[in-house]
Amino acid sequence: MNIQNVTFIGLGVMGFPMAGHLKNNNFNVTVFNRTTSKSDTWIKEFNGLLELTPGKASQNSDIVFICVGKDEDLREVMEKEDGILNNVKENTIIVDHTTASANIAREYYDICKKRNLHFLDAPISGGQAGAENGQLSIMIGGEEEPFNKAKPVLSSYGKAIELIGPAGSGQLTKMINQICIAGLVQGLSEALLFGKKSNLDMEKVLKVISKGAAQSWQMENRYRTMLDGKFDFGFAVDWMRKDLSICFEEARKNKAKLPITEIIDKYYYEVQKNGGNRWDTSSLISLLK
């Protein structure tokens, strides 16, 4: 299967550059975005094709990529009369980059199977910078055959692309990713403020400890902005709380205990109350100052 025609649905801070990488890798890209001004901006920059409904955007493509906000947004672009499901051709591969529930991933996998379509749940990690630089991690649930066909296309913006297991496995992996990040950012916040209150040169401190066991992506990429109290560099608190709510819902089903994550979620609620809804997740440090 020689894939040339692809669709990208959702041109937010992640989808906009991801679709751009596809165009720059010589795929024929058709885009749809709910806010058409975003689509117009993308077309001016990358010179692809624009359609005004998800269905029209998807009808001639081999792969349809989706990157929207949550389960409800995914249903909107998938199920309406002018949505994806009612308009794609047989054997189309639908790759959903939305961070959504494992349940909706399994649901659409089953629906697509009955319609001779393929569905991969493929949430992403790496933030806006990862999307812009084409260095995303992509965790995937679904079947091996469509994964193998989609992987070379995904490599346009993915550096780590892994088929984890059956439908829903990608979303479960993203939940693990967010659980890890929540506790890590709080620990980093406490450590940075501890160091400042100890009157240490934090540049020197970070230069040393970032090369040892304490090293993390958050430390490497966010310590300076955290110390400066600047929080406009990544994944918003509102979206993190949405993701954590998905984690808690799944934990109630599988009986996993998430005590630290529950505490951090309450801290993020406090950040929201302080007006930090759109601050990035490193803003936890603002509660300690």
mmCIF file with all atom_site columns, N, CA and C in Angstrom, residues 73 107 132 216 262:
data_model
loop_
_atom_site.group_PDB
_atom_site.id
_atom_site.type_symbol
_atom_site.label_atom_id
_atom_site.label_alt_id
_atom_site.label_comp_id
_atom_site.label_asym_id
_atom_site.label_entity_id
_atom_site.label_seq_id
_atom_site.pdbx_PDB_ins_code
_atom_site.Cartn_x
_atom_site.Cartn_y
_atom_site.Cartn_z
_atom_site.occupancy
_atom_site.B_iso_or_equiv
_atom_site.pdbx_formal_charge
_atom_site.auth_seq_id
_atom_site.auth_comp_id
_atom_site.auth_asym_id
_atom_site.auth_atom_id
_atom_site.pdbx_PDB_model_num
ATOM 1  N N  . ASP A 1 73  ? -15.194 15.540 21.645 1.00 0.00 ? 73  ASP A N  1
ATOM 2  C CA . ASP A 1 73  ? -14.716 16.117 20.379 1.00 0.00 ? 73  ASP A CA 1
ATOM 3  C C  . ASP A 1 73  ? -14.459 15.026 19.351 1.00 0.00 ? 73  ASP A C  1
ATOM 4  N N  . GLU A 1 107 ? -14.188 1.119  21.604 1.00 0.00 ? 107 GLU A N  1
ATOM 5  C CA . GLU A 1 107 ? -15.483 1.267  20.916 1.00 0.00 ? 107 GLU A CA 1
ATOM 6  C C  . GLU A 1 107 ? -15.270 1.531  19.430 1.00 0.00 ? 107 GLU A C  1
ATOM 7  N N  . GLU A 1 132 ? 6.607   20.476 17.172 1.00 0.00 ? 132 GLU A N  1
ATOM 8  C CA . GLU A 1 132 ? 7.244   21.395 16.227 1.00 0.00 ? 132 GLU A CA 1
ATOM 9  C C  . GLU A 1 132 ? 8.549   20.835 15.676 1.00 0.00 ? 132 GLU A C  1
ATOM 10 N N  . SER A 1 216 ? 15.673  14.362 34.357 1.00 0.00 ? 216 SER A N  1
ATOM 11 C CA . SER A 1 216 ? 14.384  14.121 33.705 1.00 0.00 ? 216 SER A CA 1
ATOM 12 C C  . SER A 1 216 ? 14.196  15.144 32.592 1.00 0.00 ? 216 SER A C  1
ATOM 13 N N  . GLU A 1 262 ? -3.624  11.864 43.049 1.00 0.00 ? 262 GLU A N  1
ATOM 14 C CA . GLU A 1 262 ? -4.817  12.554 43.549 1.00 0.00 ? 262 GLU A CA 1
ATOM 15 C C  . GLU A 1 262 ? -4.435  13.851 44.264 1.00 0.00 ? 262 GLU A C  1
#
